[in-house]
Short mmCIF file of C-alpha atoms in Angstrom, two decimals:
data_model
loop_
_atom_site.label_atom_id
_atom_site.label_comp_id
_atom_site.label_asym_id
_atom_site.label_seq_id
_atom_site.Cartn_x
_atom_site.Cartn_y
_atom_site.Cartn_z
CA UNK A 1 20.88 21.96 10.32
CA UNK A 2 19.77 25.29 9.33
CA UNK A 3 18.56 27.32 11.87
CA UNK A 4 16.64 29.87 9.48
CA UNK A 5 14.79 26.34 8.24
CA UNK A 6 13.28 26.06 12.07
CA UNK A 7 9.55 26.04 12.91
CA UNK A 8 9.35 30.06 14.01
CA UNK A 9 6.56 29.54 16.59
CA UNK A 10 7.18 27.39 19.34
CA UNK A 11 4.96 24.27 19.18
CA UNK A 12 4.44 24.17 15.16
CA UNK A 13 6.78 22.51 12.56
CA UNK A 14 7.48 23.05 9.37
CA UNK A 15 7.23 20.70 5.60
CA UNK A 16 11.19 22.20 5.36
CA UNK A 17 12.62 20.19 8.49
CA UNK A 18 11.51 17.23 9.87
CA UNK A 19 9.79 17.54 13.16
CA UNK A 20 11.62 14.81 15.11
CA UNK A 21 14.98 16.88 13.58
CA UNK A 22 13.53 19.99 14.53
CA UNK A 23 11.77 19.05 18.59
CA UNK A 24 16.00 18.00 18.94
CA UNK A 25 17.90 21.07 17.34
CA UNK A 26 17.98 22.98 20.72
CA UNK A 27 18.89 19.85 22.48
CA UNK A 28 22.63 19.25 24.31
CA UNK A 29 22.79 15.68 25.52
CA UNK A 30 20.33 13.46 23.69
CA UNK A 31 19.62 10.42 25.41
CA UNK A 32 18.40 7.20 22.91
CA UNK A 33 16.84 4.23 24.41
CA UNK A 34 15.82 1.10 22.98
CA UNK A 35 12.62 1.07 25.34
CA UNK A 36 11.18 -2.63 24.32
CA UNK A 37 14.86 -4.78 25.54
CA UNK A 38 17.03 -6.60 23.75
CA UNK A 39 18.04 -5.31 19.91
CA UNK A 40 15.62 -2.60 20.27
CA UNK A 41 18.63 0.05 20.93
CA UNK A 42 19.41 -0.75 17.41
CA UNK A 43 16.31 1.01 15.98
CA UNK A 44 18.03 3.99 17.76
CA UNK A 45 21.00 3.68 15.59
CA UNK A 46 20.18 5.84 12.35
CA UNK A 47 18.95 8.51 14.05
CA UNK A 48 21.92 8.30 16.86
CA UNK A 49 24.41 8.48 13.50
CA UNK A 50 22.18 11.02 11.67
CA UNK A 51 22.28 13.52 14.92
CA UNK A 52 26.40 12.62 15.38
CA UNK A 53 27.03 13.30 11.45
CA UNK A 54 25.77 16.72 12.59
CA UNK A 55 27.70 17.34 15.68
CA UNK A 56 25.18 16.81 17.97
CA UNK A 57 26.14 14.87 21.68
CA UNK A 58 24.15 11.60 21.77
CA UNK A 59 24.37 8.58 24.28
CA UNK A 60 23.13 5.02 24.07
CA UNK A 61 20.73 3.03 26.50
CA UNK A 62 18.89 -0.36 26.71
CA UNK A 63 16.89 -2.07 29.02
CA UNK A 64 18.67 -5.26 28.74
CA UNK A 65 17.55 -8.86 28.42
CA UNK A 66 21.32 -10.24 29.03
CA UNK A 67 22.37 -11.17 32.54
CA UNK A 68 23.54 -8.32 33.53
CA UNK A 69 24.34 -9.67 36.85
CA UNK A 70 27.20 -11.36 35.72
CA UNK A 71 28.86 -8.23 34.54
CA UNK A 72 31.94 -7.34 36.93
CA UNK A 73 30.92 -4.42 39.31
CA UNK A 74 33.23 -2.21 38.49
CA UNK A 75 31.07 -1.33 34.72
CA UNK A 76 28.46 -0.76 37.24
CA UNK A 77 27.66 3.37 36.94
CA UNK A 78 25.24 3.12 39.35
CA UNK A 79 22.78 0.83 40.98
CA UNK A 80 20.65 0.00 38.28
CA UNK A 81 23.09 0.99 35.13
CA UNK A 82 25.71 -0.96 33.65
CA UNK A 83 28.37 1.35 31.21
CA UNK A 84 28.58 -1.28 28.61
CA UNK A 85 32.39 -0.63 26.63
CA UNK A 86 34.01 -2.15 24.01
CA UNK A 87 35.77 -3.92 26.42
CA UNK A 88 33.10 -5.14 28.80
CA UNK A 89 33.55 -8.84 29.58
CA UNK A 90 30.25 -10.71 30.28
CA UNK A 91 30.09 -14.33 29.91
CA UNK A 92 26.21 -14.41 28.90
CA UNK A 93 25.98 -15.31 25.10
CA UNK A 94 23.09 -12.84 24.97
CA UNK A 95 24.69 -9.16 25.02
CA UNK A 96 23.79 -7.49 22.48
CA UNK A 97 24.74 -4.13 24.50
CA UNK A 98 28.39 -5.31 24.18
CA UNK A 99 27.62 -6.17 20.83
CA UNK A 100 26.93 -2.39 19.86
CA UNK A 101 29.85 -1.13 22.20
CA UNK A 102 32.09 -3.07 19.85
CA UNK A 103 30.72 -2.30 16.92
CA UNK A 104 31.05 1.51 17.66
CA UNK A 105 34.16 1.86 18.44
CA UNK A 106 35.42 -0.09 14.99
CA UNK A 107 33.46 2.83 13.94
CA UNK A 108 34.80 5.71 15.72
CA UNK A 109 31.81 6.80 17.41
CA UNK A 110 31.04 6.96 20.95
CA UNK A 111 31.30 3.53 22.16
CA UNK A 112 29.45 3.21 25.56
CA UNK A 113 26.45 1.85 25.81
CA UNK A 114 24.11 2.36 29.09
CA UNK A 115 22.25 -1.10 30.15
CA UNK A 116 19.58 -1.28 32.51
CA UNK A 117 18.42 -4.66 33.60
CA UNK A 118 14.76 -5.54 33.44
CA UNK A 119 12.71 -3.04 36.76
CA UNK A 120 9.80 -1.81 37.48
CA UNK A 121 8.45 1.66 36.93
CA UNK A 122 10.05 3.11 39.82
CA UNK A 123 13.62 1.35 39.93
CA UNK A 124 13.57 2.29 36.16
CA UNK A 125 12.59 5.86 36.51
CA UNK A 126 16.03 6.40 39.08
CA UNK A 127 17.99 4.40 36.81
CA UNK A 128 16.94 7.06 33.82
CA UNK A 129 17.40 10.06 36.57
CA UNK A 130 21.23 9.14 37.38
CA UNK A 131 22.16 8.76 33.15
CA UNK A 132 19.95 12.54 33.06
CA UNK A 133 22.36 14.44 35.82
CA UNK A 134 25.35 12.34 35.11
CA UNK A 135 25.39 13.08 31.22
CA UNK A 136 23.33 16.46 31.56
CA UNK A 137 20.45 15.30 28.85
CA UNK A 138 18.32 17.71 27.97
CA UNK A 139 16.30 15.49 25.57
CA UNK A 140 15.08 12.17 25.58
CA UNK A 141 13.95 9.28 22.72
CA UNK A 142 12.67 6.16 23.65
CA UNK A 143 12.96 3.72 20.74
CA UNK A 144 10.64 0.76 19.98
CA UNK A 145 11.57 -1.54 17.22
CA UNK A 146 7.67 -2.25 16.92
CA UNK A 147 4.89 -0.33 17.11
CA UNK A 148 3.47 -1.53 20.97
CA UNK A 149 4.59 0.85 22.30
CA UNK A 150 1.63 3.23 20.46
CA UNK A 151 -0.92 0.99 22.37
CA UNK A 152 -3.30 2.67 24.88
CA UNK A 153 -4.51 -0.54 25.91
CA UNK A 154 -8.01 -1.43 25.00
CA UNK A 155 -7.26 -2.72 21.83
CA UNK A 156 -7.77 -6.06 20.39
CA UNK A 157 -4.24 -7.34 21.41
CA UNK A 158 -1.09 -5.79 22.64
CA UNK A 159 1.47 -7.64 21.57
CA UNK A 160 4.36 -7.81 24.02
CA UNK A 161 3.82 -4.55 26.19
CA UNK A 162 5.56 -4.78 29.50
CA UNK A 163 9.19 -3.13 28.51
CA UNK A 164 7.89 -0.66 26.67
CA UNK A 165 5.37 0.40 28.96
CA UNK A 166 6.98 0.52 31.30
CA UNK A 167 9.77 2.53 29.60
CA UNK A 168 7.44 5.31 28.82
CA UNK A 169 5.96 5.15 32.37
CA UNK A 170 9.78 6.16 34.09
CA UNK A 171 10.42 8.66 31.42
CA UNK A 172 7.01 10.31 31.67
CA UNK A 173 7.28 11.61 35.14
CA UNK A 174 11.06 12.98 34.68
CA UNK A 175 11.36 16.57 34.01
CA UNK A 176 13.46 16.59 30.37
CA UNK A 177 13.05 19.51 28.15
CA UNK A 178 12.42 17.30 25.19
CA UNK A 179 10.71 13.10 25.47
CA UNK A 180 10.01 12.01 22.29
CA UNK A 181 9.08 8.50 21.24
CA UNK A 182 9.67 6.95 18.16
CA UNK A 183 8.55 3.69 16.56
CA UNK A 184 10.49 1.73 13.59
CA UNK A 185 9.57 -1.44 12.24
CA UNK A 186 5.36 -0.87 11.57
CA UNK A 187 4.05 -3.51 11.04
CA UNK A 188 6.56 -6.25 12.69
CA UNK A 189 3.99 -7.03 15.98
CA UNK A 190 1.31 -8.15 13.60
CA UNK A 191 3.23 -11.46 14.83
CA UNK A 192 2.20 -10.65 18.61
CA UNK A 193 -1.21 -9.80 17.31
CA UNK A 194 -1.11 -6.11 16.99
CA UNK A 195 -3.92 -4.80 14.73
CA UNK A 196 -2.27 -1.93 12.92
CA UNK A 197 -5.11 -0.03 11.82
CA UNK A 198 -5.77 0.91 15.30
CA UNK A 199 -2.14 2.19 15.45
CA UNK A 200 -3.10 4.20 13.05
CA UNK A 201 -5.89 5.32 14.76
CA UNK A 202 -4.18 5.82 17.33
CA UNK A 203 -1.07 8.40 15.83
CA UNK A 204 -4.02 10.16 13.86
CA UNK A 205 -6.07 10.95 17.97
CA UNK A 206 -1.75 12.16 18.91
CA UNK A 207 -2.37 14.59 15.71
CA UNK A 208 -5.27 16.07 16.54
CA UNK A 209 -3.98 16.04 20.55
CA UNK A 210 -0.53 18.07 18.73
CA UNK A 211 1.32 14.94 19.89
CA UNK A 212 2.02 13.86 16.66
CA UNK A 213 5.44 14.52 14.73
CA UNK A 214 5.26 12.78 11.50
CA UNK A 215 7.00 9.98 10.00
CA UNK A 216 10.26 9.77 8.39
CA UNK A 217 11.98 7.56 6.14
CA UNK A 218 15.44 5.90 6.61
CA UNK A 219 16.73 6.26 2.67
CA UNK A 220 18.13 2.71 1.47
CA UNK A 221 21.38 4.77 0.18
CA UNK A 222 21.95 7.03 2.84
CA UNK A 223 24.90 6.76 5.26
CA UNK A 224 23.05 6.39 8.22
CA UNK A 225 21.35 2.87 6.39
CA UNK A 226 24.43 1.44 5.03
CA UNK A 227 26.00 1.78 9.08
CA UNK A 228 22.79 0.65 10.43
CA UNK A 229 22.94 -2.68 8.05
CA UNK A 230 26.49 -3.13 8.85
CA UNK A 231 25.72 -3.27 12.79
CA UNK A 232 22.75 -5.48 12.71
CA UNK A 233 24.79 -7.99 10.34
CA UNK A 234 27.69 -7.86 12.94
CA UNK A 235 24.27 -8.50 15.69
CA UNK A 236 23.38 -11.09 13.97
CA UNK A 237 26.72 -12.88 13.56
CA UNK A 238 27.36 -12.51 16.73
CA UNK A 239 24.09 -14.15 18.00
CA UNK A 240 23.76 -16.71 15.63
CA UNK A 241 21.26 -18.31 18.21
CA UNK A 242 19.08 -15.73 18.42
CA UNK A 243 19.36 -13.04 15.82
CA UNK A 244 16.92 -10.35 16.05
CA UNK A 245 13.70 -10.92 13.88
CA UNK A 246 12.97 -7.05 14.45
CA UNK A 247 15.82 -5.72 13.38
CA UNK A 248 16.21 -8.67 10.56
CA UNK A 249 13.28 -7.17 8.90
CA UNK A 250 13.98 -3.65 9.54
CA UNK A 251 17.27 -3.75 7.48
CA UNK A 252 15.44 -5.68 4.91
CA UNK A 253 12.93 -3.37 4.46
CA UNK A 254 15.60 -0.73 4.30
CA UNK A 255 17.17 -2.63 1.81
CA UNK A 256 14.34 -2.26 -0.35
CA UNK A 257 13.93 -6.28 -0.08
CA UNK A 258 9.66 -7.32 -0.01
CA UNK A 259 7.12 -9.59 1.41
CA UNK A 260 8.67 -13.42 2.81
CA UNK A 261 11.71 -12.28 2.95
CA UNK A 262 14.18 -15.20 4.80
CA UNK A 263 16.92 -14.29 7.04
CA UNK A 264 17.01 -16.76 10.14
CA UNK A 265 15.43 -20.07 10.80
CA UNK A 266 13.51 -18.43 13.45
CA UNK A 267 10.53 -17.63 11.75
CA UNK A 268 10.15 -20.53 9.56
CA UNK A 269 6.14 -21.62 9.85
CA UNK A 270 5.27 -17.52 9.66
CA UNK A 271 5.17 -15.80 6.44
CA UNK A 272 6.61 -12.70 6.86
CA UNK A 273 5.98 -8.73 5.13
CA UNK A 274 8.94 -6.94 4.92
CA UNK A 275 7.73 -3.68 3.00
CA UNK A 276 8.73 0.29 3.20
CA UNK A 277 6.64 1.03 6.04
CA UNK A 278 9.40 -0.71 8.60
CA UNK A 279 12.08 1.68 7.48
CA UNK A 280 10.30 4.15 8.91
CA UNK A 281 9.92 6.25 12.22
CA UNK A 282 6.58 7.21 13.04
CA UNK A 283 7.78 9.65 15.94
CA UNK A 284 5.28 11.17 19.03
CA UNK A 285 5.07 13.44 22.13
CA UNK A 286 6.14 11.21 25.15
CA UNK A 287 3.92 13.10 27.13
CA UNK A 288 0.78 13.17 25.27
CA UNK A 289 1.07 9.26 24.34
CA UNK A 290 1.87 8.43 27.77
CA UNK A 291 -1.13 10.92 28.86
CA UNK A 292 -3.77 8.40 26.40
CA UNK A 293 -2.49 5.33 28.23
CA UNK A 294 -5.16 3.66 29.78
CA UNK A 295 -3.66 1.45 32.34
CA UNK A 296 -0.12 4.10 32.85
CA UNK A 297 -1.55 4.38 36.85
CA UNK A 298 -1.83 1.07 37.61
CA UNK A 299 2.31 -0.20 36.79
CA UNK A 300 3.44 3.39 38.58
CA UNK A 301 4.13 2.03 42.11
CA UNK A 302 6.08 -1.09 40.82
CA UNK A 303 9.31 -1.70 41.70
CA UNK A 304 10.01 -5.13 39.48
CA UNK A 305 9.33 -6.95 35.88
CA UNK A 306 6.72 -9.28 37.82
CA UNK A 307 5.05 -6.89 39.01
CA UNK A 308 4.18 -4.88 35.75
CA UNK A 309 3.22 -8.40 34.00
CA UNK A 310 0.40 -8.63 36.77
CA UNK A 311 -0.95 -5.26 36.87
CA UNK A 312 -1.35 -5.31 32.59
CA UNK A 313 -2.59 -8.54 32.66
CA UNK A 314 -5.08 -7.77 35.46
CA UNK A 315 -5.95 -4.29 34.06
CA UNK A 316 -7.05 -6.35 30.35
CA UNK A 317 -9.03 -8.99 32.42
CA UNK A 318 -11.26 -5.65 33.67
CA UNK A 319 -11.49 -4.19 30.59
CA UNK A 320 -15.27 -4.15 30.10
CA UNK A 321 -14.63 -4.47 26.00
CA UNK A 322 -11.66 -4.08 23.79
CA UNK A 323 -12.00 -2.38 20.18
CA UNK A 324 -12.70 -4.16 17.53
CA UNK A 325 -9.84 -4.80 14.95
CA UNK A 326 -10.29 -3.88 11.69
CA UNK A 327 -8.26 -4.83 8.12
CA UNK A 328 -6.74 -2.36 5.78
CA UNK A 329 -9.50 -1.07 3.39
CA UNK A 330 -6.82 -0.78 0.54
#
């Protein structure tokens, strides 16, 4: 990256470099976590090989939905993080951690992936603290393969919130340099009953708030989407049970593929529309969005999953009225 190309006044960006490029330049140790579970470390991926193409240090982490439990103790980095290598044994058919792991190293890129198993707030935020002094980060990005995550919670629906949430509720209160979170795959929670014009809404209050760093398109012919289609093909053959629809789409949007597009048998009876706007990241201040969150205080004292579940679910059955959704005008 060229440093002459940089914003010159802390705080603004320029049209020349890409803000999400630009908030990570100064950055050391960049920390990428798939914030929603599961495949959502995968959404991480082109931007993990876009900042390693350019010499940058970046580490891997997912809050897991395998059985981590299972894992021999000796992976175990800590008491809540699991260093996931190419050669971690697990005998849950769900791993898509070791998956990745695998994957990289075929590749030649750093091959460890951090797992966290599902936690609370609290147990999450100390699993986040030991990767920040044990790796020295300096900047971190949550990654949601969805667009949830962007909720503040009194709209219509929030799709599937509680990983996410509670993702952005650890990070916020850690004391990083750089938290950035970034959202690929718009559009996909329409299935979970996410209205996307109040995402919209939503990024456009960030702007005005200067929490708001643009969006930015994977290119179909770039290294970084050819890589990224390779891995979630090698995901998906290796979880032929339960390949990820997320990431299914994403790479088919990337692809340039459109509308009811079929990959896996999994969403037969739902028409599906892949389109452009899932390959790309619509990336915000961690801070700020976590600051607009309306029900952020009332998961911060949890310890477990459970425990988050009630608190959302009793802070929506309080909510006096939700916003209305609204369709696209165009």
């Amino acid at each position: 990256m060229n440093p002459a190309a940089l914003p010159e006044e802390s705080g603004t960006y320029s049209l020349a470099v890409p803000p999400l490029f630009a908030a990570l330049a100064p950055a050391r140790s960049i920390l990428i976590a798939g914030a929603g579970g599961g495949f959502d470390v995968y959404a991480g991926l082109p931007l993990a090989l876009a900042l390693w193409h350019g010499g940058a240090q970046v580490h891997l982490a997912s809050l897991s939905f395998s059985q981590l439990e299972l894992i021999d103790r000796d992976a175990w980095a800590a008491e809540h993080v699991v260093a996931v290598r190419p050669d971690t044994a697990s005998p849950d058919w769900y791993f898509p951690e070791g998956t990745l792991a695998r994957w990289l190293a075929a590749h030649d890129l750093p091959s460890t992936v951090y797992a966290f198993p599902p936690l609370g707030v609290q147990t999450l935020r100390d699993a986040y603290q030991y990767l920040i002094e044990h790796l020295s980060v300096d900047a971190v990005v949550l990654v949601d393969g969805g667009t949830d995550i962007l909720l503040r919670g009194d709209e219509s629906d929030l799709g599937t919130p509680v990983e996410d949430i509670t993702s952005l509720a650890a990070v916020a209160a850690l004391d990083v340099p750089v938290k950035l979170v970034t959202s690929l795959g718009f559009g996909i929670d329409a299935y979970d009953g996410v209205n996307h014009v109040q995402v919209l809404e939503n990024l456009a209050a960030l702007d005005r708030d200067g929490g708001y760093l643009g969006a930015l398109s994977i290119p179909g012919s770039s290294r970084e989407a050819t890589l990224y289609r390779d891995a979630v093909a090698d995901a998906q053959a290796a979880t032929p049970q339960r390949p990820s629809i997320v990431q299914g789409q994403i790479t088919a949007a990337v692809s340039g593929a459109f509308g009811d597009v079929r990959f896996t048998g999994r969403t037969s009876g739902s028409a599906l529309f892949v389109n452009p706007l899932m390959a790309i990241y619509f990336t915000v201040d961690l801070d700020k969005l976590a600051g607009r969150c309306l029900y952020l205080d009332r998961i911060e004292n949890t310890i477990g999953r459970r425990q988050v579940i009630g608190r959302i679910q009793a802070f929506r059955d309080q909510l006096p009225i939700a916003r209305i959704p609204r369709s696209f005008p165009h």
